[in-house]
Short mmCIF file of C-alpha atoms and ligand atoms in Angstrom, two decimals:
data_model
loop_
_atom_site.label_atom_id
_atom_site.label_comp_id
_atom_site.label_asym_id
_atom_site.label_seq_id
_atom_site.Cartn_x
_atom_site.Cartn_y
_atom_site.Cartn_z
CA MET O 79 23.39 20.98 -20.65
CA GLU O 80 22.46 17.33 -21.30
CA LYS O 81 24.74 14.72 -19.76
CA SER O 82 26.97 13.37 -22.53
CA ILE O 83 26.30 9.83 -23.72
CA GLN O 84 29.08 7.41 -22.80
CA GLY O 85 30.23 4.29 -24.65
CA ILE O 86 29.04 0.86 -23.46
CA ARG O 87 31.00 -1.02 -20.78
CA GLY O 88 33.39 -3.51 -22.34
CA PHE O 89 33.21 -1.83 -25.77
CA ASN O 90 36.42 0.12 -26.27
CA ASP O 91 37.42 3.04 -28.42
CA ILE O 92 40.80 2.55 -30.02
CA LEU O 93 42.28 6.03 -30.01
CA PRO O 94 44.75 7.42 -32.55
CA GLU O 95 47.65 7.01 -30.11
CA ALA O 96 46.99 3.26 -29.96
CA SER O 97 46.56 2.82 -33.70
CA PRO O 98 50.23 2.30 -34.60
CA ALA O 99 50.41 -0.71 -32.28
CA TRP O 100 47.17 -2.13 -33.70
CA ARG O 101 48.37 -1.64 -37.23
CA PHE O 102 51.73 -3.18 -36.43
CA VAL O 103 50.06 -6.29 -34.98
CA GLU O 104 47.52 -6.62 -37.79
CA THR O 105 50.04 -6.07 -40.59
CA THR O 106 52.58 -8.45 -39.10
CA LEU O 107 50.02 -11.23 -38.63
CA ARG O 108 48.52 -10.72 -42.06
CA GLU O 109 51.88 -10.84 -43.81
CA ILE O 110 52.86 -14.05 -42.06
CA LEU O 111 49.48 -15.69 -42.75
CA GLU O 112 49.75 -14.84 -46.43
CA SER O 113 53.34 -16.09 -46.57
CA TYR O 114 52.04 -19.50 -45.36
CA GLY O 115 49.40 -19.60 -48.10
CA TYR O 116 46.30 -18.35 -46.21
CA GLU O 117 43.83 -16.19 -48.16
CA GLU O 118 41.60 -13.58 -46.62
CA ILE O 119 37.89 -14.24 -46.12
CA ARG O 120 35.59 -11.50 -44.78
CA LEU O 121 32.66 -12.70 -42.75
CA PRO O 122 29.51 -11.13 -41.31
CA ALA O 123 29.41 -10.07 -37.67
CA VAL O 124 25.89 -11.49 -37.24
CA GLU O 125 24.84 -15.11 -37.81
CA LYS O 126 21.85 -17.26 -36.89
CA THR O 127 22.06 -18.11 -33.18
CA ALA O 128 21.63 -21.82 -33.96
CA LEU O 129 24.96 -21.85 -35.80
CA PHE O 130 26.87 -21.00 -32.63
CA ALA O 131 24.79 -23.27 -30.39
CA ARG O 132 25.44 -26.22 -32.71
CA THR O 133 29.17 -25.61 -33.18
CA ILE O 134 30.56 -24.10 -29.98
CA GLY O 135 28.27 -26.33 -27.87
CA GLU O 136 25.03 -25.81 -25.93
CA VAL O 137 26.70 -26.27 -22.56
CA THR O 138 29.69 -23.98 -23.00
CA ASP O 139 29.95 -20.67 -21.15
CA ILE O 140 29.92 -18.85 -24.46
CA VAL O 141 26.57 -20.25 -25.57
CA GLU O 142 24.98 -20.52 -22.12
CA LYS O 143 25.65 -17.00 -20.92
CA GLU O 144 27.91 -14.89 -23.10
CA MET O 145 26.18 -14.47 -26.45
CA TYR O 146 24.58 -11.27 -27.62
CA THR O 147 21.42 -12.75 -29.09
CA PHE O 148 18.29 -11.03 -30.25
CA ALA O 149 15.29 -11.54 -32.49
CA ASP O 150 15.61 -9.29 -35.53
CA ARG O 151 12.64 -7.35 -36.83
CA ASN O 152 11.47 -10.42 -38.66
CA GLY O 153 11.60 -12.58 -35.55
CA GLU O 154 14.72 -14.48 -36.62
CA ASN O 155 17.04 -15.43 -33.75
CA VAL O 156 20.44 -14.00 -34.51
CA ALA O 157 23.64 -13.40 -32.54
CA LEU O 158 26.68 -11.16 -32.70
CA ARG O 159 29.50 -13.60 -33.46
CA PRO O 160 31.36 -14.66 -30.30
CA GLU O 161 34.16 -16.15 -32.43
CA GLY O 162 35.07 -16.64 -36.07
CA THR O 163 35.32 -20.39 -36.70
CA ALA O 164 31.59 -21.17 -36.89
CA GLY O 165 30.88 -18.43 -39.43
CA CYS O 166 33.98 -19.32 -41.41
CA VAL O 167 32.96 -22.97 -41.68
CA ARG O 168 29.40 -21.95 -42.54
CA ALA O 169 30.67 -19.67 -45.34
CA CYS O 170 33.08 -22.27 -46.75
CA ILE O 171 30.29 -24.86 -46.90
CA GLN O 172 27.75 -22.42 -48.33
CA HIS O 173 30.06 -21.32 -51.15
CA GLY O 174 31.34 -24.78 -51.99
CA LEU O 175 34.95 -23.99 -51.07
CA LEU O 176 35.42 -27.34 -49.37
CA HIS O 177 34.59 -29.43 -52.43
CA LYS O 178 37.23 -27.94 -54.61
CA ARG O 179 40.49 -27.99 -52.78
CA GLN O 180 42.07 -27.65 -49.36
CA PRO O 181 41.30 -24.03 -48.56
CA ARG O 182 43.37 -22.08 -46.09
CA VAL O 183 41.64 -18.91 -45.03
CA TRP O 184 42.20 -16.14 -42.51
CA TYR O 185 39.84 -13.51 -41.13
CA GLY O 186 39.87 -10.64 -38.70
CA GLY O 187 37.40 -8.49 -36.91
CA ALA O 188 35.33 -7.77 -33.86
CA MET O 189 33.87 -10.61 -31.77
CA PHE O 190 31.34 -10.18 -28.96
CA ARG O 191 30.99 -11.97 -25.64
CA TYR O 192 29.00 -10.82 -22.64
CA GLU O 193 31.78 -11.50 -20.14
CA ARG O 194 32.62 -9.51 -17.02
CA PRO O 195 34.99 -6.84 -18.36
CA GLN O 196 38.45 -6.67 -16.81
CA LYS O 197 41.98 -6.03 -18.04
CA GLY O 198 42.39 -8.06 -21.24
CA ARG O 199 38.75 -9.18 -21.28
CA TYR O 200 36.20 -7.11 -23.13
CA ARG O 201 32.71 -7.51 -24.51
CA GLN O 202 33.79 -6.41 -27.94
CA PHE O 203 37.27 -7.65 -28.76
CA HIS O 204 39.18 -8.35 -31.94
CA GLN O 205 40.68 -11.50 -33.33
CA ILE O 206 42.75 -12.51 -36.28
CA GLY O 207 42.18 -16.18 -36.94
CA ALA O 208 42.79 -18.78 -39.60
CA GLU O 209 41.35 -22.13 -40.59
CA ALA O 210 42.93 -24.86 -42.75
CA PHE O 211 40.55 -27.47 -44.21
CA GLY O 212 41.05 -30.89 -45.70
CA THR O 213 44.31 -32.04 -44.10
CA PRO O 214 44.04 -34.68 -41.37
CA GLY O 215 47.68 -35.19 -40.46
CA PRO O 216 49.80 -33.78 -37.66
CA ASP O 217 51.95 -31.88 -40.20
CA ILE O 218 49.43 -29.06 -40.63
CA ASP O 219 48.83 -28.90 -36.86
CA ALA O 220 52.56 -28.50 -36.27
CA GLU O 221 52.87 -25.97 -39.08
CA MET O 222 50.04 -23.89 -37.65
CA ILE O 223 51.66 -23.88 -34.23
CA LEU O 224 55.01 -22.94 -35.80
CA MET O 225 53.29 -20.16 -37.76
CA THR O 226 51.67 -18.73 -34.62
CA GLY O 227 55.05 -18.89 -32.89
CA ARG O 228 56.60 -16.98 -35.77
CA MET O 229 53.86 -14.34 -35.51
CA LEU O 230 54.50 -13.81 -31.83
CA ARG O 231 58.28 -13.62 -32.29
CA SER O 232 57.82 -11.14 -35.15
CA LEU O 233 55.92 -8.93 -32.72
CA GLY O 234 58.92 -9.06 -30.40
CA LEU O 235 57.16 -11.47 -28.02
CA ASP O 236 59.59 -14.28 -27.38
CA ASP O 237 58.75 -15.03 -23.76
CA LEU O 238 55.36 -16.67 -24.33
CA LYS O 239 54.59 -20.22 -23.25
CA LEU O 240 53.17 -22.82 -25.60
CA GLN O 241 50.93 -25.53 -24.20
CA ILE O 242 49.55 -28.38 -26.25
CA ASN O 243 47.27 -31.31 -25.54
CA SER O 244 45.26 -33.95 -27.33
CA LEU O 245 41.56 -34.43 -26.61
CA GLY O 246 41.46 -37.67 -28.57
CA THR O 247 38.59 -38.56 -30.85
CA PRO O 248 34.85 -38.57 -30.19
CA ALA O 249 35.15 -42.38 -30.14
CA SER O 250 37.87 -42.47 -27.48
CA ARG O 251 36.59 -39.65 -25.33
CA PRO O 252 33.51 -41.22 -23.67
CA ALA O 253 35.63 -43.79 -21.82
CA TYR O 254 37.86 -41.03 -20.47
CA ARG O 255 34.86 -38.88 -19.64
CA GLU O 256 33.42 -41.74 -17.60
CA ARG O 257 36.68 -42.17 -15.66
CA LEU O 258 36.84 -38.47 -14.99
CA ILE O 259 33.26 -38.31 -13.77
CA ASN O 260 33.91 -41.25 -11.44
CA TYR O 261 37.05 -39.61 -10.09
CA PHE O 262 35.36 -36.27 -9.41
CA ARG O 263 32.24 -37.97 -7.96
CA HIS O 264 34.54 -39.75 -5.59
CA HIS O 265 35.76 -36.34 -4.37
CA TYR O 266 32.43 -34.55 -4.66
CA GLU O 267 32.90 -32.67 -1.37
CA LEU O 268 36.04 -30.99 -2.76
CA LEU O 269 34.36 -29.66 -5.89
CA ASP O 270 33.36 -26.01 -6.05
CA GLU O 271 29.90 -25.00 -7.23
CA ASP O 272 31.02 -24.51 -10.80
CA ALA O 273 32.66 -27.93 -10.97
CA ARG O 274 29.57 -29.61 -9.49
CA ARG O 275 27.47 -28.03 -12.20
CA ARG O 276 29.94 -29.11 -14.89
CA LEU O 277 30.19 -32.66 -13.63
CA ALA O 278 26.88 -33.45 -15.30
CA THR O 279 27.25 -31.30 -18.41
CA ASN O 280 30.89 -30.79 -19.37
CA PRO O 281 33.22 -32.63 -16.95
CA LEU O 282 36.40 -32.03 -18.99
CA ARG O 283 36.00 -28.29 -18.35
CA ILE O 284 36.58 -28.92 -14.65
CA LEU O 285 40.24 -29.51 -15.57
CA ASP O 286 40.41 -25.89 -16.74
CA SER O 287 39.25 -24.47 -13.38
CA LYS O 288 41.31 -21.53 -12.13
CA ASN O 289 40.13 -21.98 -8.53
CA PRO O 290 43.31 -22.51 -6.42
CA SER O 291 41.52 -24.80 -3.97
CA MET O 292 40.67 -27.19 -6.80
CA GLN O 293 44.22 -27.48 -8.11
CA PRO O 294 45.44 -30.44 -5.96
CA LEU O 295 42.37 -32.43 -7.01
CA ILE O 296 42.88 -31.58 -10.68
CA ALA O 297 46.58 -32.46 -10.51
CA GLU O 298 45.66 -36.00 -9.39
CA ALA O 299 42.86 -36.46 -11.96
CA PRO O 300 43.22 -39.20 -14.59
CA SER O 301 45.14 -37.81 -17.56
CA ILE O 302 43.50 -37.70 -20.97
CA LEU O 303 46.88 -38.47 -22.51
CA GLU O 304 46.75 -41.89 -20.91
CA HIS O 305 43.38 -42.58 -22.52
CA LEU O 306 44.19 -41.74 -26.11
CA ASP O 307 43.58 -44.13 -28.96
CA GLU O 308 46.72 -45.24 -30.80
CA ALA O 309 46.25 -42.90 -33.79
CA SER O 310 45.70 -39.85 -31.56
CA ARG O 311 48.80 -40.72 -29.55
CA ALA O 312 50.90 -40.99 -32.73
CA HIS O 313 49.39 -37.70 -33.94
CA ILE O 314 50.40 -35.69 -30.87
CA GLU O 315 53.82 -37.36 -30.76
CA GLN O 316 54.52 -36.35 -34.35
CA ILE O 317 53.52 -32.74 -33.59
CA GLY O 318 55.93 -32.81 -30.66
CA ALA O 319 58.72 -34.15 -32.87
CA ILE O 320 58.22 -31.41 -35.49
CA LEU O 321 58.09 -28.66 -32.86
CA THR O 322 61.17 -29.92 -31.06
CA THR O 323 63.17 -30.25 -34.27
CA ALA O 324 62.13 -26.71 -35.26
CA GLY O 325 63.43 -25.46 -31.88
CA VAL O 326 60.03 -24.60 -30.37
CA THR O 327 59.63 -25.62 -26.75
CA TYR O 328 56.22 -26.62 -25.46
CA ILE O 329 54.48 -27.95 -22.40
CA LEU O 330 52.32 -31.03 -22.87
CA ASN O 331 49.45 -30.14 -20.54
CA PRO O 332 46.76 -32.83 -20.15
CA CYS O 333 44.52 -30.25 -18.40
CA LEU O 334 44.33 -27.97 -21.44
CA VAL O 335 40.74 -28.43 -22.61
CA ARG O 336 39.55 -25.09 -24.13
CA GLY O 337 36.15 -23.48 -23.80
CA LEU O 338 34.61 -24.56 -27.08
CA ASP O 339 33.21 -28.05 -27.67
CA TYR O 340 34.20 -28.62 -31.28
CA TYR O 341 37.79 -29.73 -30.75
CA THR O 342 39.14 -33.18 -31.56
CA ARG O 343 42.73 -34.25 -30.93
CA THR O 344 45.09 -31.26 -30.99
CA VAL O 345 44.50 -28.16 -28.89
CA PHE O 346 47.06 -25.45 -28.15
CA GLU O 347 47.44 -22.11 -26.40
CA TRP O 348 50.12 -19.43 -26.20
CA THR O 349 50.08 -17.65 -22.87
CA SER O 350 51.88 -14.78 -21.18
CA ASP O 351 52.56 -14.20 -17.47
CA ARG O 352 52.39 -10.47 -18.03
CA LEU O 353 48.63 -10.11 -18.54
CA GLY O 354 47.26 -11.25 -15.20
CA ALA O 355 44.33 -13.63 -15.36
CA GLN O 356 43.70 -13.10 -19.09
CA GLY O 357 47.03 -14.47 -20.26
CA THR O 358 46.03 -16.46 -23.36
CA VAL O 359 46.92 -14.47 -26.46
CA CYS O 360 46.48 -17.08 -29.15
CA ALA O 361 44.69 -20.42 -29.14
CA GLY O 362 43.20 -23.04 -31.36
CA GLY O 363 42.94 -26.65 -32.31
CA ARG O 364 41.68 -29.35 -34.62
CA TYR O 365 37.94 -29.86 -35.20
CA ASP O 366 37.51 -32.82 -37.55
CA GLY O 367 33.78 -33.35 -36.89
CA LEU O 368 32.49 -29.81 -37.18
CA VAL O 369 32.18 -29.42 -40.95
CA GLU O 370 30.01 -32.51 -41.25
CA GLN O 371 28.04 -31.54 -38.15
CA ILE O 372 26.79 -28.38 -39.83
CA GLY O 373 26.02 -29.97 -43.15
CA GLY O 374 29.33 -29.85 -45.00
CA PRO O 375 31.13 -32.62 -46.86
CA PRO O 376 31.61 -35.59 -44.50
CA THR O 377 35.02 -36.22 -43.02
CA THR O 378 36.48 -32.82 -43.78
CA PRO O 379 39.28 -32.44 -41.26
CA ALA O 380 40.12 -28.92 -40.13
CA ILE O 381 42.30 -26.97 -37.75
CA GLY O 382 42.45 -23.32 -36.82
CA PHE O 383 43.47 -20.70 -34.31
CA ALA O 384 42.61 -17.17 -33.27
CA ALA O 385 44.78 -14.50 -31.67
CA GLY O 386 43.33 -11.77 -29.41
CA ILE O 387 44.50 -8.44 -30.76
CA GLU O 388 43.84 -6.40 -27.57
CA ARG O 389 46.08 -8.77 -25.60
CA LEU O 390 48.86 -8.68 -28.18
CA VAL O 391 48.67 -4.88 -28.30
CA ALA O 392 48.85 -4.71 -24.48
CA LEU O 393 51.97 -6.88 -24.50
CA ILE O 394 53.82 -5.00 -27.19
CA ALA O 395 52.81 -1.60 -25.76
CA GLU O 396 54.41 -2.72 -22.48
CA SER O 397 57.56 -3.99 -24.17
CA GLY O 398 57.96 -0.71 -26.13
CA HIS O 399 58.25 -2.62 -29.39
CA VAL O 400 55.84 -0.33 -31.26
CA PRO O 401 57.00 1.47 -34.39
CA PRO O 402 56.37 5.23 -34.02
CA ILE O 403 53.67 7.08 -35.96
CA PRO O 404 55.45 8.42 -39.03
CA ALA O 405 55.76 12.21 -38.86
CA PRO O 406 54.82 14.36 -41.88
CA HIS O 407 57.61 15.09 -44.32
CA ALA O 408 56.45 18.69 -44.53
CA TYR O 409 54.07 21.16 -42.93
CA LEU O 410 52.74 23.96 -45.11
CA VAL O 411 52.51 27.32 -43.33
CA VAL O 412 49.95 29.53 -45.06
CA VAL O 413 50.44 33.23 -44.34
CA GLY O 414 47.54 35.55 -45.13
CA GLU O 415 44.20 35.07 -46.87
CA GLU O 416 45.67 35.56 -50.35
CA ALA O 417 47.90 32.49 -49.90
CA VAL O 418 45.07 30.06 -49.06
CA VAL O 419 43.93 29.19 -52.59
CA PRO O 420 47.51 28.86 -53.96
CA ALA O 421 48.44 26.76 -50.92
CA TYR O 422 45.89 24.06 -51.76
CA ARG O 423 46.92 24.14 -55.42
CA LEU O 424 50.56 23.66 -54.35
CA ALA O 425 49.68 20.90 -51.86
CA GLU O 426 47.58 18.93 -54.34
CA THR O 427 50.24 19.30 -57.06
CA LEU O 428 52.91 17.97 -54.70
CA ARG O 429 50.63 15.06 -53.72
CA ASP O 430 50.04 14.26 -57.38
CA ARG O 431 53.77 14.20 -58.05
CA LEU O 432 54.76 12.40 -54.85
CA PRO O 433 52.07 9.89 -53.86
CA ARG O 434 54.02 8.84 -50.74
CA LEU O 435 54.37 12.39 -49.47
CA ARG O 436 53.06 13.02 -45.96
CA LEU O 437 52.10 16.68 -46.07
CA GLN O 438 50.09 18.57 -43.51
CA VAL O 439 48.60 21.89 -44.59
CA ASN O 440 47.92 24.40 -41.82
CA SER O 441 44.19 24.93 -41.64
CA GLY O 442 42.23 27.56 -39.77
CA GLY O 443 44.75 30.38 -40.16
CA GLY O 444 46.80 31.62 -37.21
CA SER O 445 49.78 33.91 -36.84
CA PHE O 446 53.03 33.03 -38.54
CA LYS O 447 54.52 32.24 -35.12
CA ASN O 448 51.68 29.95 -34.13
CA GLN O 449 51.73 28.12 -37.42
CA PHE O 450 55.45 27.59 -37.05
CA LYS O 451 54.90 26.13 -33.59
CA ARG O 452 52.30 23.74 -35.03
CA ALA O 453 54.73 22.78 -37.78
CA ASP O 454 57.35 21.95 -35.17
CA ARG O 455 54.91 19.99 -32.99
CA SER O 456 53.76 17.93 -35.99
CA GLY O 457 57.25 16.42 -36.12
CA ALA O 458 57.61 17.43 -39.79
CA ARG O 459 61.08 17.60 -41.27
CA TYR O 460 60.40 20.78 -43.29
CA ALA O 461 58.21 23.84 -42.88
CA LEU O 462 57.08 25.15 -46.26
CA ILE O 463 56.07 28.78 -46.14
CA LEU O 464 53.67 30.36 -48.58
CA ALA O 465 52.85 34.08 -48.22
CA ALA O 466 51.85 36.70 -50.80
CA GLU O 467 55.51 37.32 -51.60
CA GLU O 468 56.17 33.67 -52.48
CA VAL O 469 52.93 33.41 -54.48
CA THR O 470 53.94 36.38 -56.63
CA ALA O 471 57.46 35.02 -57.18
CA ALA O 472 56.16 31.43 -57.80
CA ARG O 473 58.50 30.16 -55.10
CA VAL O 474 58.17 28.49 -51.69
CA SER O 475 60.27 29.29 -48.63
CA VAL O 476 61.60 26.17 -46.93
CA LYS O 477 62.97 25.74 -43.42
CA ASP O 478 64.57 22.53 -42.21
CA LEU O 479 63.00 22.10 -38.77
CA ARG O 480 65.32 19.31 -37.65
CA ARG O 481 68.69 20.63 -38.78
CA ASP O 482 70.30 23.99 -38.41
CA ALA O 483 70.30 25.12 -42.01
CA ALA O 484 69.62 28.43 -43.69
CA GLN O 485 66.10 29.05 -44.94
CA GLY O 486 65.90 28.75 -48.72
CA SER O 487 63.52 29.89 -51.41
CA LEU O 488 62.79 27.13 -53.92
CA SER O 489 60.90 26.78 -57.18
CA GLU O 490 58.25 24.04 -57.32
CA ALA O 491 60.63 21.82 -59.27
CA GLU O 492 63.39 22.30 -56.65
CA LEU O 493 60.91 21.67 -53.84
CA THR O 494 59.75 18.45 -55.52
CA ALA O 495 63.36 17.29 -55.75
CA LEU O 496 63.99 18.11 -52.08
CA LEU O 497 60.87 16.26 -50.92
CA THR O 498 61.67 13.29 -53.18
CA SER O 499 64.98 12.80 -51.37
CA CYS O 500 63.26 13.33 -47.98
CA ILE O 501 60.74 10.56 -48.79
CA ALA O 502 63.54 8.27 -49.94
CA GLY O 503 64.98 8.76 -46.44
P1 HAM L 75 39.12 -18.59 -28.04
O1 HAM L 75 40.14 -19.24 -27.18
O2 HAM L 75 37.75 -18.49 -27.51
O3 HAM L 75 39.14 -19.38 -29.41
O4 HAM L 75 39.61 -17.14 -28.41
C1 HAM L 75 40.85 -16.92 -29.02
C2 HAM L 75 41.54 -15.71 -28.41
O5 HAM L 75 40.69 -14.56 -28.44
C3 HAM L 75 41.86 -15.86 -26.93
O6 HAM L 75 43.04 -16.59 -26.74
C4 HAM L 75 42.02 -14.41 -26.51
O7 HAM L 75 43.31 -13.93 -26.85
C5 HAM L 75 40.98 -13.71 -27.34
N1 HAM L 75 39.76 -13.46 -26.55
C6 HAM L 75 38.76 -14.32 -26.29
N2 HAM L 75 37.82 -13.74 -25.52
C7 HAM L 75 38.23 -12.47 -25.30
C8 HAM L 75 37.69 -11.34 -24.59
N3 HAM L 75 36.51 -11.40 -23.97
N4 HAM L 75 38.41 -10.18 -24.56
C9 HAM L 75 39.60 -10.09 -25.19
N5 HAM L 75 40.16 -11.12 -25.89
C10 HAM L 75 39.48 -12.28 -25.95
C11 HAM L 75 38.34 -19.08 -30.47
O8 HAM L 75 37.70 -18.09 -30.59
C12 HAM L 75 38.41 -20.10 -31.57
N6 HAM L 75 37.50 -19.69 -32.64
C13 HAM L 75 39.83 -20.29 -32.07
C14 HAM L 75 39.89 -21.29 -33.17
C15 HAM L 75 39.92 -21.04 -34.49
N7 HAM L 75 39.89 -22.61 -33.01
C16 HAM L 75 39.92 -23.19 -34.20
N8 HAM L 75 39.90 -22.23 -35.10
#
């Protein structure tokens, strides 16, 4: 026999047993996004490679080494999207959404990064994200952070940490960048290989190093918060005031820099201690220059976030906060060949009458005893039994599988009434 073909490393199957948790996360997030006025936008999984290089940044890990890029059959350089913001901005510009109003959109789907797979880090993973365009003030930043906090609490996750920071503006950042480079140059012998490489390309990312031996050096580094322009300082202070008044605690972390280059001013992350190294479940920030940078209307401010669904699912699976898979209301036991055709007529009639009915029809035959066992294992409330006798009498035998009650023989009208009250709970 041929060896069976396996899935690709870092690309996961989401099995039926995990689906309730996925659905719970996706539905909860979607409902909250829509309640805050975000509309769904569906975006392609493949874009021109140049879009990501220009937005995320040429010298980020994502663009340098994590993108799935290829030349399509026509020789065009394309990439599987590593994140959703770039494509979302591209689509909003292309379809003129930014000229008309202040769109708020959300999206979901698979993203792809060629990272080393480990718990909570995959090569195909899923995000739900949102972007709000056209509002420059700290009010929308604070509201987005409050909204993400509400999402996490609604999932039963109330032990997550919120960190925020301001990266200032492109005008104020070079002076800070210079100071940081000088500081790290001064301590060059203490830098690890990665930091030495970043010193020339992306020095702010050194602050995000997870290397324990670098931490004392990073702790003493000049703080970006002390190099903010006046407007950026007021902006982050106002966010802090709104969060505090709304009862959301946060850590102002000057070392929070994020792995994408498009951010200006506000950045934020929600993290958990329960996921090991991959603890960030939801993250985002403001990107006021990006729309213009890829050809959109100048000075279109924007802010967004994305949540990692695998990480949220892992957290709620661990906390046992997952709603169970709903069991069928009824399982139809079909006894004998002559009952098969009438069984499907009965099942389809019941489904027509009761669109919310969860009915499982026994397929593939089997002894009465075996079918009854399957009915019980399905978790159904009722077993409906259809044999030649019932077909002739135009009745259905019904057994309550969860309560000790006598078996009854019902007409279709009586059965419909019984199932109606079962659906109503
Ligand atoms: P990001 O921080 O790169 O931001 O990703 C957001 C979230 O996606 C992370 O916090 C994490 O939960 C999840 N994630 C990222 N990489 C992986 C992976 N390899 N495996 C599993 N989960 C992962 C963005 O993508 C930005 N587009 C967010 C944003 C929207 N900023 C503004 N608007």
